[in-house]
Short mmCIF file of C-alpha atoms in Angstrom, two decimals:
data_model
loop_
_atom_site.label_atom_id
_atom_site.label_comp_id
_atom_site.label_asym_id
_atom_site.label_seq_id
_atom_site.Cartn_x
_atom_site.Cartn_y
_atom_site.Cartn_z
CA MET A 788 -17.08 18.07 -1.83
CA LYS A 789 -19.31 18.38 -4.83
CA SER A 790 -18.62 21.52 -6.60
CA PRO A 791 -22.20 24.09 -7.60
CA LEU A 792 -20.18 24.51 -10.54
CA LEU A 793 -21.34 21.38 -11.58
CA SER A 794 -24.56 23.00 -12.57
CA LEU A 795 -22.85 24.70 -15.52
CA PRO A 796 -23.64 23.96 -18.71
CA GLY A 797 -21.53 20.83 -19.89
CA ALA A 798 -20.69 20.03 -17.11
CA VAL A 799 -19.22 15.59 -16.60
CA PRO A 800 -18.91 15.02 -13.29
CA ALA A 801 -14.96 13.47 -12.44
CA GLU A 802 -14.67 9.99 -11.85
CA GLY A 803 -12.59 8.44 -9.10
CA VAL A 804 -9.97 10.71 -6.67
CA ASP A 805 -11.48 13.62 -8.41
CA GLU A 806 -14.92 13.26 -8.09
CA GLY A 807 -16.71 16.62 -7.09
CA VAL A 808 -15.48 18.72 -9.62
CA ALA A 809 -16.13 18.38 -13.61
CA ALA A 810 -13.73 15.82 -15.68
CA HIS A 811 -15.03 18.40 -18.83
CA TYR A 812 -17.91 21.50 -19.93
CA GLY A 813 -18.07 19.57 -22.96
CA ASP A 814 -14.93 19.93 -25.30
CA LEU A 815 -11.68 18.45 -23.65
CA PHE A 816 -9.52 19.39 -26.21
CA ARG A 817 -11.12 23.24 -26.34
CA GLU A 818 -10.56 24.07 -23.19
CA GLN A 819 -6.95 22.11 -23.27
CA ARG A 820 -6.71 24.94 -25.40
CA ALA A 821 -7.70 27.80 -23.37
CA LEU A 822 -5.64 26.74 -20.46
CA ALA A 823 -2.06 26.60 -23.37
CA ASP A 824 -3.22 30.11 -24.16
CA GLY A 825 -3.27 30.95 -20.91
CA THR A 826 -7.32 31.51 -20.69
CA GLY A 827 -10.06 30.56 -18.74
CA PHE A 828 -9.68 28.30 -14.95
CA VAL A 829 -10.03 25.10 -13.56
CA ASP A 830 -12.61 24.28 -10.61
CA LEU A 831 -10.41 22.48 -8.16
CA SER A 832 -12.28 23.01 -4.75
CA HIS A 833 -12.59 19.28 -3.98
CA ARG A 834 -8.24 19.50 -2.95
CA GLY A 835 -7.52 19.72 0.14
CA VAL A 836 -7.23 22.81 1.78
CA VAL A 837 -5.11 22.99 5.28
CA THR A 838 -3.38 26.18 7.30
CA VAL A 839 -0.81 26.45 9.37
CA THR A 840 -0.60 30.03 11.64
CA GLY A 841 1.46 30.81 15.07
CA GLU A 842 4.82 32.23 14.80
CA ASP A 843 6.74 29.76 14.73
CA ARG A 844 5.26 28.34 11.62
CA LEU A 845 7.73 28.38 9.30
CA SER A 846 9.91 26.72 11.39
CA TRP A 847 7.96 24.61 12.32
CA LEU A 848 7.20 23.17 9.36
CA HIS A 849 11.30 23.51 7.96
CA LEU A 850 11.06 20.49 10.64
CA LEU A 851 8.91 17.90 8.97
CA LEU A 852 8.60 19.01 5.48
CA THR A 853 11.34 17.84 2.68
CA GLN A 854 11.75 21.39 1.69
CA HIS A 855 13.70 24.50 2.34
CA VAL A 856 10.88 26.96 4.91
CA SER A 857 12.22 27.99 7.56
CA GLU A 858 12.97 32.13 6.00
CA LEU A 859 10.57 31.74 2.87
CA PRO A 860 8.99 34.93 1.92
CA ALA A 861 6.19 35.82 1.72
CA GLY A 862 3.62 35.74 -1.40
CA GLU A 863 7.19 32.60 -2.92
CA ALA A 864 5.30 29.38 -3.21
CA THR A 865 6.69 25.99 -2.86
CA GLU A 866 6.05 22.70 -2.86
CA ALA A 867 7.02 19.78 -0.05
CA LEU A 868 6.49 16.21 0.68
CA ILE A 869 5.87 14.01 4.21
CA LEU A 870 7.62 10.95 3.95
CA SER A 871 7.74 7.58 5.84
CA ALA A 872 10.12 7.16 7.92
CA ASN A 873 12.21 4.79 4.92
CA GLY A 874 11.82 7.21 3.15
CA HIS A 875 8.76 7.16 1.33
CA ILE A 876 6.20 9.87 -0.11
CA GLU A 877 3.37 10.18 2.16
CA HIS A 878 2.32 13.20 1.26
CA ALA A 879 2.50 16.76 -0.95
CA LEU A 880 1.77 19.73 0.08
CA TYR A 881 1.37 22.79 -2.37
CA LEU A 882 2.78 25.29 -0.14
CA VAL A 883 2.45 29.61 0.03
CA ASP A 884 3.22 31.52 3.26
CA ASP A 885 0.56 35.36 3.39
CA GLY A 886 2.72 36.75 6.60
CA THR A 887 0.53 35.58 8.79
CA THR A 888 -0.73 31.53 7.38
CA VAL A 889 0.87 28.87 5.16
CA TRP A 890 -1.45 28.01 2.48
CA ALA A 891 -1.68 24.33 1.39
CA HIS A 892 -3.97 22.54 -1.22
CA VAL A 893 -3.08 18.79 -0.86
CA GLU A 894 -4.61 15.66 -2.78
CA PRO A 895 -8.67 15.30 -1.99
CA GLY A 896 -9.46 13.52 1.00
CA THR A 897 -5.36 13.48 2.12
CA GLN A 898 -5.83 16.83 5.21
CA GLU A 899 -7.77 14.52 7.22
CA ALA A 900 -4.52 12.30 7.60
CA LEU A 901 -2.09 15.25 7.19
CA ILE A 902 -3.55 17.20 9.95
CA ALA A 903 -3.77 13.97 11.88
CA TYR A 904 0.41 13.76 11.46
CA LEU A 905 0.32 17.30 12.18
CA GLU A 906 -1.43 17.56 15.19
CA SER A 907 1.14 15.10 16.37
CA MET A 908 4.31 17.28 15.70
CA LYS A 909 2.64 20.04 17.37
CA PHE A 910 4.62 19.30 20.93
CA PHE A 911 5.53 23.08 22.62
CA TYR A 912 5.51 24.85 19.05
CA ARG A 913 3.57 28.41 18.81
CA VAL A 914 0.96 26.67 15.52
CA GLU A 915 -2.59 26.79 14.73
CA VAL A 916 -2.92 23.78 12.13
CA ALA A 917 -6.77 24.39 10.69
CA ASP A 918 -9.01 21.95 8.36
CA ARG A 919 -10.36 25.20 5.47
CA THR A 920 -11.05 22.28 2.86
CA ALA A 921 -15.28 23.60 4.14
CA ASP A 922 -14.61 26.88 3.36
CA ILE A 923 -11.97 27.52 1.52
CA ALA A 924 -11.97 26.19 -2.35
CA VAL A 925 -9.23 26.27 -4.56
CA VAL A 926 -9.31 27.99 -8.36
CA HIS A 927 -6.35 27.60 -10.60
CA LEU A 928 -5.67 29.97 -13.60
CA PRO A 929 -3.66 28.54 -16.31
CA ALA A 930 0.13 30.65 -17.01
CA GLY A 931 -0.01 33.83 -18.58
CA SER A 932 -3.32 34.61 -17.35
CA ILE A 933 -4.13 37.76 -17.08
CA THR A 934 -6.94 37.89 -14.36
CA GLU A 935 -7.25 40.10 -12.20
CA PRO A 936 -7.40 37.33 -8.59
CA PRO A 937 -10.36 38.64 -5.64
CA GLU A 938 -8.32 40.74 -3.44
CA ASP A 939 -9.60 38.71 -0.71
CA ALA A 940 -7.64 35.56 -3.00
CA VAL A 941 -4.69 34.45 -1.42
CA VAL A 942 -2.58 33.81 -4.04
CA ARG A 943 -0.17 30.62 -4.80
CA GLU A 944 2.45 31.50 -8.54
CA THR A 945 3.54 29.50 -9.92
CA ALA A 946 5.71 28.24 -13.27
CA TYR A 947 3.23 26.64 -14.21
CA GLY A 948 0.51 29.43 -13.38
CA ARG A 949 -1.62 31.01 -10.51
CA ASP A 950 -3.46 28.51 -7.72
CA LEU A 951 -6.11 31.43 -6.12
CA PHE A 952 -7.45 29.94 -2.25
CA LEU A 953 -11.23 31.57 -2.33
CA PRO A 954 -14.30 31.41 -0.16
CA ARG A 955 -16.02 28.74 -0.97
CA ALA A 956 -18.98 31.31 -1.00
CA ALA A 957 -17.69 32.84 -3.47
CA LEU A 958 -16.97 30.58 -6.29
CA GLU A 959 -20.14 30.53 -8.26
CA ASP A 960 -19.32 34.91 -8.82
CA PHE A 961 -15.85 33.88 -9.93
CA ALA A 962 -17.23 31.78 -12.71
CA ALA A 963 -19.24 34.00 -14.22
CA GLY A 964 -17.22 36.84 -14.90
CA HIS A 965 -14.10 35.11 -15.55
CA GLY A 966 -14.52 31.92 -18.05
CA PRO A 967 -13.76 29.99 -19.91
CA ALA A 968 -14.20 26.45 -16.94
CA ALA A 969 -11.68 24.20 -17.69
CA GLY A 970 -12.17 20.49 -16.32
CA ILE A 971 -9.64 18.63 -14.45
CA LEU A 972 -8.87 16.10 -17.54
CA ALA A 973 -7.68 19.64 -19.76
CA HIS A 974 -5.65 20.26 -16.07
CA GLU A 975 -4.61 16.35 -16.28
CA ALA A 976 -3.70 16.62 -20.25
CA LEU A 977 -1.65 19.79 -18.77
CA ARG A 978 0.66 17.67 -16.10
CA VAL A 979 1.10 14.93 -18.00
CA GLU A 980 2.62 17.54 -20.75
CA HIS A 981 5.09 19.26 -18.39
CA HIS A 982 5.85 15.33 -16.35
CA ARG A 983 5.18 16.48 -13.02
CA PRO A 984 4.23 13.93 -10.67
CA ARG A 985 0.72 13.92 -8.91
CA LEU A 986 0.48 11.94 -5.36
CA GLY A 987 -1.62 8.75 -6.05
CA PHE A 988 -1.12 8.94 -9.07
CA GLU A 989 2.55 8.53 -9.84
CA THR A 990 3.21 7.29 -6.61
CA ASP A 991 3.04 4.32 -4.63
CA HIS A 992 3.20 2.97 -1.24
CA ARG A 993 7.06 1.81 -1.97
CA THR A 994 8.17 6.02 -3.81
CA ILE A 995 11.01 7.82 -3.04
CA PRO A 996 11.34 11.00 -4.33
CA HIS A 997 14.69 10.29 -6.60
CA GLU A 998 12.40 8.45 -8.86
CA LEU A 999 9.92 10.81 -10.14
CA GLY A 1000 12.22 14.08 -10.26
CA TRP A 1001 10.81 15.58 -7.83
CA ILE A 1002 14.39 16.27 -5.59
CA GLY A 1003 14.82 19.77 -6.08
CA THR A 1004 11.65 20.34 -5.79
CA ALA A 1005 10.20 19.31 -3.41
CA VAL A 1006 13.19 18.00 -1.76
CA HIS A 1007 15.52 20.58 -0.62
CA LEU A 1008 19.48 18.99 -0.15
CA GLN A 1009 20.73 20.79 1.46
CA LYS A 1010 18.65 20.21 5.01
CA GLY A 1011 18.17 17.63 7.42
CA CYS A 1012 16.31 17.00 10.25
CA TYR A 1013 13.43 15.84 8.86
CA ARG A 1014 11.99 11.75 8.51
CA GLY A 1015 12.81 10.02 5.97
CA GLN A 1016 16.33 12.17 4.67
CA GLU A 1017 18.62 9.61 5.64
CA THR A 1018 17.37 7.56 2.26
CA VAL A 1019 16.46 10.86 0.20
CA ALA A 1020 20.88 11.24 1.68
CA ARG A 1021 22.24 8.15 0.94
CA VAL A 1022 20.11 7.55 -2.30
CA HIS A 1023 21.91 10.64 -3.77
CA ASN A 1024 24.79 9.89 -2.32
CA LEU A 1025 25.30 6.23 -3.03
CA GLY A 1026 22.77 4.64 -5.18
CA LYS A 1027 20.33 5.80 -7.22
CA PRO A 1028 17.54 4.68 -7.61
CA PRO A 1029 14.95 1.74 -8.58
CA ARG A 1030 12.28 3.20 -10.51
CA ARG A 1031 12.36 5.52 -13.04
CA LEU A 1032 9.64 8.17 -14.33
CA VAL A 1033 9.64 8.37 -18.04
CA PHE A 1034 6.69 9.73 -20.48
CA LEU A 1035 5.18 7.94 -23.26
CA HIS A 1036 3.82 9.29 -26.76
CA LEU A 1037 1.18 6.13 -26.88
CA ASP A 1038 0.69 4.63 -30.69
CA GLY A 1039 -2.21 7.11 -31.68
CA SER A 1040 -4.39 4.26 -33.31
CA GLU A 1041 -5.43 1.72 -31.00
CA VAL A 1042 -9.60 3.46 -29.49
CA HIS A 1043 -8.95 2.80 -26.03
CA LEU A 1044 -6.17 5.02 -24.29
CA PRO A 1045 -3.89 2.60 -21.43
CA PRO A 1046 -5.43 3.08 -17.38
CA ALA A 1047 -3.27 3.80 -14.37
CA GLY A 1048 -1.34 0.37 -14.10
CA THR A 1049 -1.10 -1.21 -16.97
CA GLU A 1050 1.62 -3.45 -17.27
CA ILE A 1051 4.98 -2.36 -19.73
CA ARG A 1052 6.69 -4.69 -21.29
CA LEU A 1053 9.61 -4.23 -23.72
CA ALA A 1054 7.69 -5.55 -27.35
CA ASP A 1055 11.26 -6.96 -28.16
CA GLU A 1056 10.77 -9.55 -26.41
CA GLU A 1057 7.88 -11.68 -26.21
CA PRO A 1058 3.94 -11.37 -25.39
CA ASP A 1059 4.18 -12.84 -21.92
CA GLY A 1060 7.72 -11.35 -20.76
CA ARG A 1061 8.77 -9.65 -17.97
CA LYS A 1062 6.77 -6.69 -16.78
CA ILE A 1063 9.94 -3.30 -16.46
CA GLY A 1064 6.23 -0.88 -15.13
CA PHE A 1065 3.57 0.44 -14.62
CA VAL A 1066 1.52 3.87 -16.58
CA THR A 1067 0.24 6.62 -14.23
CA THR A 1068 -1.53 7.96 -15.58
CA SER A 1069 -2.87 8.31 -19.43
CA VAL A 1070 -4.76 10.74 -21.28
CA ARG A 1071 -5.22 12.19 -24.95
CA HIS A 1072 -3.87 15.48 -25.43
CA HIS A 1073 -4.53 18.41 -28.01
CA GLU A 1074 -1.03 18.50 -29.42
CA LEU A 1075 0.90 15.28 -28.88
CA GLY A 1076 -1.95 12.46 -29.28
CA PRO A 1077 -2.12 9.47 -26.81
CA VAL A 1078 0.44 10.00 -23.91
CA ALA A 1079 1.24 9.31 -20.20
CA LEU A 1080 3.61 8.99 -17.29
CA ALA A 1081 4.89 5.75 -16.73
CA LEU A 1082 7.72 4.36 -14.43
CA VAL A 1083 9.90 2.10 -15.34
CA LYS A 1084 12.97 0.01 -13.89
CA ARG A 1085 15.80 2.29 -13.92
CA ASN A 1086 17.72 0.53 -16.47
CA VAL A 1087 15.33 -0.01 -18.82
CA PRO A 1088 16.85 1.07 -21.83
CA VAL A 1089 16.06 4.80 -22.79
CA ASP A 1090 15.49 4.07 -26.54
CA ALA A 1091 13.71 0.35 -26.05
CA ARG A 1092 10.77 -0.26 -27.86
CA LEU A 1093 8.06 -0.11 -24.76
CA LEU A 1094 4.26 -1.80 -25.26
CA ALA A 1095 2.18 -0.56 -22.51
CA GLY A 1096 -0.71 -3.15 -22.47
CA ASP A 1097 -0.63 -3.81 -26.44
CA THR A 1098 -0.45 -0.07 -27.58
CA ALA A 1099 3.11 0.33 -28.50
CA ALA A 1100 4.68 3.70 -26.57
CA ALA A 1101 8.05 5.36 -26.70
CA GLN A 1102 9.76 7.11 -24.40
CA GLU A 1103 11.06 10.15 -23.55
CA VAL A 1104 13.24 10.53 -20.33
CA VAL A 1105 12.41 12.51 -17.30
CA VAL A 1106 14.32 11.08 -14.34
CA ALA A 1107 17.46 9.90 -16.15
CA PRO A 1108 18.64 6.00 -15.67
#
């Protein structure tokens, strides 16, 4: 879905999975500072939107998701995962129930596979699943924003701000009255600052929730009855995940950021030493400078000096060894 807000002055289109919205509007650091100050908004209208209606919607989703949602109060935001039978992360959903409908936004392009899975699990439950991406756009208001959401918007409020589910036809009018607009790069910089994982960025085909700190926020340990639950319980009770998420402060003298997938090695070893991890997301932050999230092997010492490609990096612990 190509956003009409790409016609705003200064808009530079994003690439890759975020194609369809603006990467920035001409001043990346100004846009970051605006969001950090609680002003402006981020156009996330490229994200998939899925709704679930029907009397059994919460009890049914409770059986499929990693989160406890059977008694989710109306208006309370949560997030949840869908795992494979082996406990690997397949989908991440950002949810709110408005009293009659569960609204979820998901990574761009993942909604079709998610809906196909949900449809296959309906059986005799009184639920209806719908893809609302074509008519509903997601807009993010940063924490501290005093913007009043439109009356026809569904609001998902979190510690990091509010996600609005808006009629797509109202997106341009909303932007005209609630600027300044900030691009997806500013949104990503604050996500990295807050150590928040993102599906398809911090995950690969073998990622389990424990590696990314999603236990407790997206995975409820006091519920069972979902695919992959045995792996979650076994790792939590009997072992440790093979990898852990770290936050990296990168050498600011380097001109280029190490891109996602850049191999990480121990700085004290030879240049061709063993790979101990890889960069998942790298950004330029308006206060912290160049920073990144990365996955490293669990047993990497927390004080080890690292190299992300040729770039020196110091780590902060996100997930404990």
